[in-house]
Amino acid sequence: MKISVVGCGQCGGKVADAFNQLNNEALFYRRLEVITDVIAVNTDVADLDSLTSIKKDAGHRILIGSRKTGSHGVGKINEVGAELALRDGDKVIDAIRSSKHFHEADAFLFIAGVAGGTGSGSMPVIADIVKKRFKNKPIYALVVLPFEHEEKTDARTVYNSATCLKATDSVADAVFLVDNQRFIEKDSSLVNNMAAINRMIAAPFYDVLRAGEEKKSKHIGVRLLDAGDIIQTLGGWTVLGYGKSPLQRISLPFDWRRGYRKTSAETNRGLHAMDEAISNLSLQCSPEDSTSALYLLSAPAKEMSMNLVKELGEYMSEIAPKAIIRYGDYPSGGSELKITVVLSRLNRVSKVKDYYESMPDIVRDHQTRQRENDSRLKELVNASAVVPSLFGGNGD
Ligand SMILES: Nc1nc2c(ncn2[C@@H]2O[C@H](COP(=O)(O)OP(=O)(O)OP(=O)(O)O)[C@@H](O)[C@H]2O)c(=O)[nH]1
Ligand SMILES: [Mg+2]
């Protein structure tokens, strides 16, 4: 499946940059591409300059609202991000239209961090403009949720997250939820390594897209996961997980047919990788709440038997009993068995619900603070009434 990627704001741009790097690598090593173009949109010129692999021209790094922000960002006010996107959205449409391979894209992927100002405000607005202009391509969004410490220290973080999530859900055909906090819970060394996190976000997604685009027969699976499967699976709130198991080679001379021992070792490897994928979901949620799911098994061809595929299918339907399950196998090289799981059409996502439910308190607190602030300022102005003015005075 081929996609056109648009990253908004710093986070969106950086994750889009990671997608672009993966695409360059796939082109170099495998002569295949799944991304037709990658565009970054920002109000902050320094953020655009810090990207490493996205093409440098004004059609790939698009600055919006520079007159209003002086090219320095919107400082977390996502309403301003939305307003500027509405005004300058045509720049993105022009860039998409002039992209050479755009007609090959099966869908759009919009990316943003929900907690900032530019990406959070502009991404849903740009996605909406693009949706109206290119009606026949599905719109997917990948949204990055903030770290816990960001939520705790600043109410604006939660405000931006809730408003962005609501707007994105109303525009996108599917919303991939990625929780930054999950990455540092698994590996604290990632705290200061955003580039590594971004690659971990993009890589499994890229694998799922790539499996159906392979051209060499040795990389084409028995059950190819193509654009149709992915589009049919995706809808509404969606999470993605990734797991792997090392392959221990059994190279006994008489191992010419699949004996019981090998089969069970192979199955255990598969189930282990699937367990890891489920416990590594991009946002904590219950697989039972998914009504549409897919998994991609990738390993060297000789490590993937029909029995393994069958066992994984049965296991997946135990984990997500209400879901229609699609799958694919992807014969790839390497010394690992990898499984990527997508759980879609989730009907319960407590993290999103928590954001929404905390809004009344946030708005009330904000209004109270605003009133307090206004009344204190008024007291100061009143007190200043007895102080002579330096402007337009009579000079005596
Ligand atoms: N995973 C990941 N998260 C990021 C990255 N950069 C920022 N974030 C997260 O994104 C949120 C902040 O959004 P940014 O994208 O920096 O903000 P912006 O859209 O540029 O908006 P303004 O700077 O306010 O104009 C926070 O929750 C950060 O933790 C990144 O490269 N990767
Ligand atoms: Mg920024």
mmCIF file of N, CA and C and ligand atoms in Angstrom, residues 8-12 14-15 42-44 47 73-77 113-120 144-147 150 180 194 197-198 201, ligand 1:
data_model
loop_
_atom_site.group_PDB
_atom_site.id
_atom_site.type_symbol
_atom_site.label_atom_id
_atom_site.label_comp_id
_atom_site.label_asym_id
_atom_site.label_seq_id
_atom_site.Cartn_x
_atom_site.Cartn_y
_atom_site.Cartn_z
ATOM 1 N N CYS A 8 2.848 17.572 10.530
ATOM 2 C CA CYS A 8 2.575 18.962 10.943
ATOM 3 C C CYS A 8 3.199 19.250 12.307
ATOM 4 N N GLY A 9 3.809 20.428 12.441
ATOM 5 C CA GLY A 9 4.453 20.788 13.706
ATOM 6 C C GLY A 9 5.776 20.054 13.858
ATOM 7 N N GLN A 10 6.447 20.305 14.983
ATOM 8 C CA GLN A 10 7.764 19.693 15.187
ATOM 9 C C GLN A 10 7.689 18.176 15.239
ATOM 10 N N CYS A 11 6.818 17.667 16.099
ATOM 11 C CA CYS A 11 6.699 16.215 16.259
ATOM 12 C C CYS A 11 6.272 15.564 14.940
ATOM 13 N N GLY A 12 5.231 16.136 14.326
ATOM 14 C CA GLY A 12 4.743 15.575 13.061
ATOM 15 C C GLY A 12 5.830 15.557 12.000
ATOM 16 N N LYS A 14 9.103 15.531 12.491
ATOM 17 C CA LYS A 14 10.192 14.596 12.821
ATOM 18 C C LYS A 14 9.781 13.145 12.558
ATOM 19 N N VAL A 15 8.537 12.815 12.894
ATOM 20 C CA VAL A 15 8.088 11.434 12.636
ATOM 21 C C VAL A 15 7.985 11.214 11.120
ATOM 22 N N ASN A 42 4.952 23.635 8.992
ATOM 23 C CA ASN A 42 5.219 24.211 10.311
ATOM 24 C C ASN A 42 5.058 25.730 10.286
ATOM 25 N N THR A 43 4.882 26.310 11.472
ATOM 26 C CA THR A 43 4.871 27.766 11.587
ATOM 27 C C THR A 43 6.246 28.262 12.032
ATOM 28 N N ASP A 44 7.127 27.289 12.299
ATOM 29 C CA ASP A 44 8.423 27.611 12.880
ATOM 30 C C ASP A 44 9.535 27.192 11.920
ATOM 31 N N ASP A 47 12.185 24.649 13.212
ATOM 32 C CA ASP A 47 11.750 23.243 13.216
ATOM 33 C C ASP A 47 11.914 22.626 11.830
ATOM 34 N N GLY A 73 6.697 29.909 15.343
ATOM 35 C CA GLY A 73 5.776 28.980 15.996
ATOM 36 C C GLY A 73 4.622 29.700 16.672
ATOM 37 N N VAL A 74 3.692 28.895 17.227
ATOM 38 C CA VAL A 74 2.495 29.503 17.829
ATOM 39 C C VAL A 74 2.480 29.323 19.345
ATOM 40 N N GLY A 75 3.611 28.851 19.892
ATOM 41 C CA GLY A 75 3.741 28.761 21.347
ATOM 42 C C GLY A 75 2.578 28.051 22.039
ATOM 43 N N LYS A 76 2.239 26.882 21.558
ATOM 44 C CA LYS A 76 1.257 25.996 22.195
ATOM 45 C C LYS A 76 -0.203 26.418 22.068
ATOM 46 N N ILE A 77 -0.483 27.518 21.375
ATOM 47 C CA ILE A 77 -1.886 27.917 21.242
ATOM 48 C C ILE A 77 -2.438 27.260 19.972
ATOM 49 N N GLY A 113 1.980 15.793 16.840
ATOM 50 C CA GLY A 113 1.900 15.635 18.288
ATOM 51 C C GLY A 113 0.659 16.421 18.725
ATOM 52 N N VAL A 114 -0.185 15.812 19.557
ATOM 53 C CA VAL A 114 -1.458 16.485 19.892
ATOM 54 C C VAL A 114 -1.277 17.601 20.922
ATOM 55 N N ALA A 115 -0.139 17.611 21.624
ATOM 56 C CA ALA A 115 -0.009 18.510 22.775
ATOM 57 C C ALA A 115 0.540 19.889 22.456
ATOM 58 N N GLY A 116 1.167 20.048 21.286
ATOM 59 C CA GLY A 116 1.768 21.337 20.955
ATOM 60 C C GLY A 116 0.733 22.306 20.406
ATOM 61 N N GLY A 117 1.215 23.328 19.691
ATOM 62 C CA GLY A 117 0.291 24.304 19.128
ATOM 63 C C GLY A 117 0.115 24.123 17.631
ATOM 64 N N THR A 118 1.233 24.105 16.915
ATOM 65 C CA THR A 118 1.143 24.066 15.452
ATOM 66 C C THR A 118 0.546 22.756 14.931
ATOM 67 N N GLY A 119 1.166 21.642 15.284
ATOM 68 C CA GLY A 119 0.702 20.351 14.758
ATOM 69 C C GLY A 119 -0.709 20.039 15.230
ATOM 70 N N SER A 120 -0.936 20.232 16.509
ATOM 71 C CA SER A 120 -2.232 19.920 17.124
ATOM 72 C C SER A 120 -3.369 20.708 16.479
ATOM 73 N N VAL A 144 0.562 11.626 18.165
ATOM 74 C CA VAL A 144 1.473 11.284 19.261
ATOM 75 C C VAL A 144 0.972 11.957 20.534
ATOM 76 N N LEU A 145 0.703 11.139 21.553
ATOM 77 C CA LEU A 145 0.198 11.673 22.823
ATOM 78 C C LEU A 145 1.370 12.049 23.721
ATOM 79 N N PRO A 146 1.179 13.054 24.575
ATOM 80 C CA PRO A 146 2.313 13.590 25.352
ATOM 81 C C PRO A 146 2.817 12.652 26.454
ATOM 82 N N PHE A 147 4.009 12.930 26.926
ATOM 83 C CA PHE A 147 4.558 12.241 28.099
ATOM 84 C C PHE A 147 3.726 12.626 29.322
ATOM 85 N N GLU A 150 4.417 15.953 30.948
ATOM 86 C CA GLU A 150 3.878 17.120 30.231
ATOM 87 C C GLU A 150 2.422 17.355 30.628
ATOM 88 N N ASN A 180 3.683 8.598 23.717
ATOM 89 C CA ASN A 180 5.117 8.776 23.976
ATOM 90 C C ASN A 180 5.558 8.061 25.253
ATOM 91 N N MET A 194 14.626 11.208 21.036
ATOM 92 C CA MET A 194 13.403 11.305 20.242
ATOM 93 C C MET A 194 13.558 10.629 18.881
ATOM 94 N N ILE A 197 12.817 7.073 19.233
ATOM 95 C CA ILE A 197 11.371 6.870 19.418
ATOM 96 C C ILE A 197 10.652 7.014 18.075
ATOM 97 N N ASN A 198 11.030 8.027 17.313
ATOM 98 C CA ASN A 198 10.346 8.269 16.039
ATOM 99 C C ASN A 198 10.513 7.109 15.074
ATOM 100 N N ILE A 201 8.281 4.383 16.111
ATOM 101 C CA ILE A 201 6.886 4.659 15.739
ATOM 102 C C ILE A 201 6.674 4.299 14.265
HETATM 103 N N1 LIG B 1 7.621 11.136 19.552
HETATM 104 C C1 LIG B 1 7.950 12.423 19.456
HETATM 105 N N2 LIG B 1 7.318 13.349 20.168
HETATM 106 C C2 LIG B 1 7.678 14.643 20.022
HETATM 107 C C3 LIG B 1 8.734 15.056 19.172
HETATM 108 N N3 LIG B 1 8.870 16.400 19.260
HETATM 109 C C4 LIG B 1 7.926 16.832 20.130
HETATM 110 N N4 LIG B 1 7.202 15.754 20.588
HETATM 111 C C5 LIG B 1 6.049 15.804 21.474
HETATM 112 O O1 LIG B 1 5.096 16.657 20.850
HETATM 113 C C6 LIG B 1 4.473 17.504 21.785
HETATM 114 C C7 LIG B 1 4.800 18.932 21.476
HETATM 115 O O2 LIG B 1 4.432 19.200 20.179
HETATM 116 P P1 LIG B 1 5.395 19.863 19.092
HETATM 117 O O3 LIG B 1 5.247 19.063 17.842
HETATM 118 O O4 LIG B 1 6.751 20.083 19.628
HETATM 119 O O5 LIG B 1 4.680 21.258 18.938
HETATM 120 P P2 LIG B 1 4.382 22.031 17.599
HETATM 121 O O6 LIG B 1 3.328 21.314 16.850
HETATM 122 O O7 LIG B 1 5.660 22.292 16.885
HETATM 123 O O8 LIG B 1 3.719 23.379 18.134
HETATM 124 P P3 LIG B 1 4.379 24.729 18.726
HETATM 125 O O9 LIG B 1 5.853 24.494 18.892
HETATM 126 O O10 LIG B 1 3.653 24.947 20.014
HETATM 127 O O11 LIG B 1 4.074 25.769 17.699
HETATM 128 C C8 LIG B 1 4.986 17.072 23.134
HETATM 129 O O12 LIG B 1 4.068 16.160 23.686
HETATM 130 C C9 LIG B 1 6.324 16.413 22.816
HETATM 131 O O13 LIG B 1 6.672 15.434 23.755
HETATM 132 C C10 LIG B 1 9.411 14.041 18.423
HETATM 133 O O14 LIG B 1 10.319 14.292 17.635
HETATM 134 N N5 LIG B 1 8.958 12.753 18.601
#
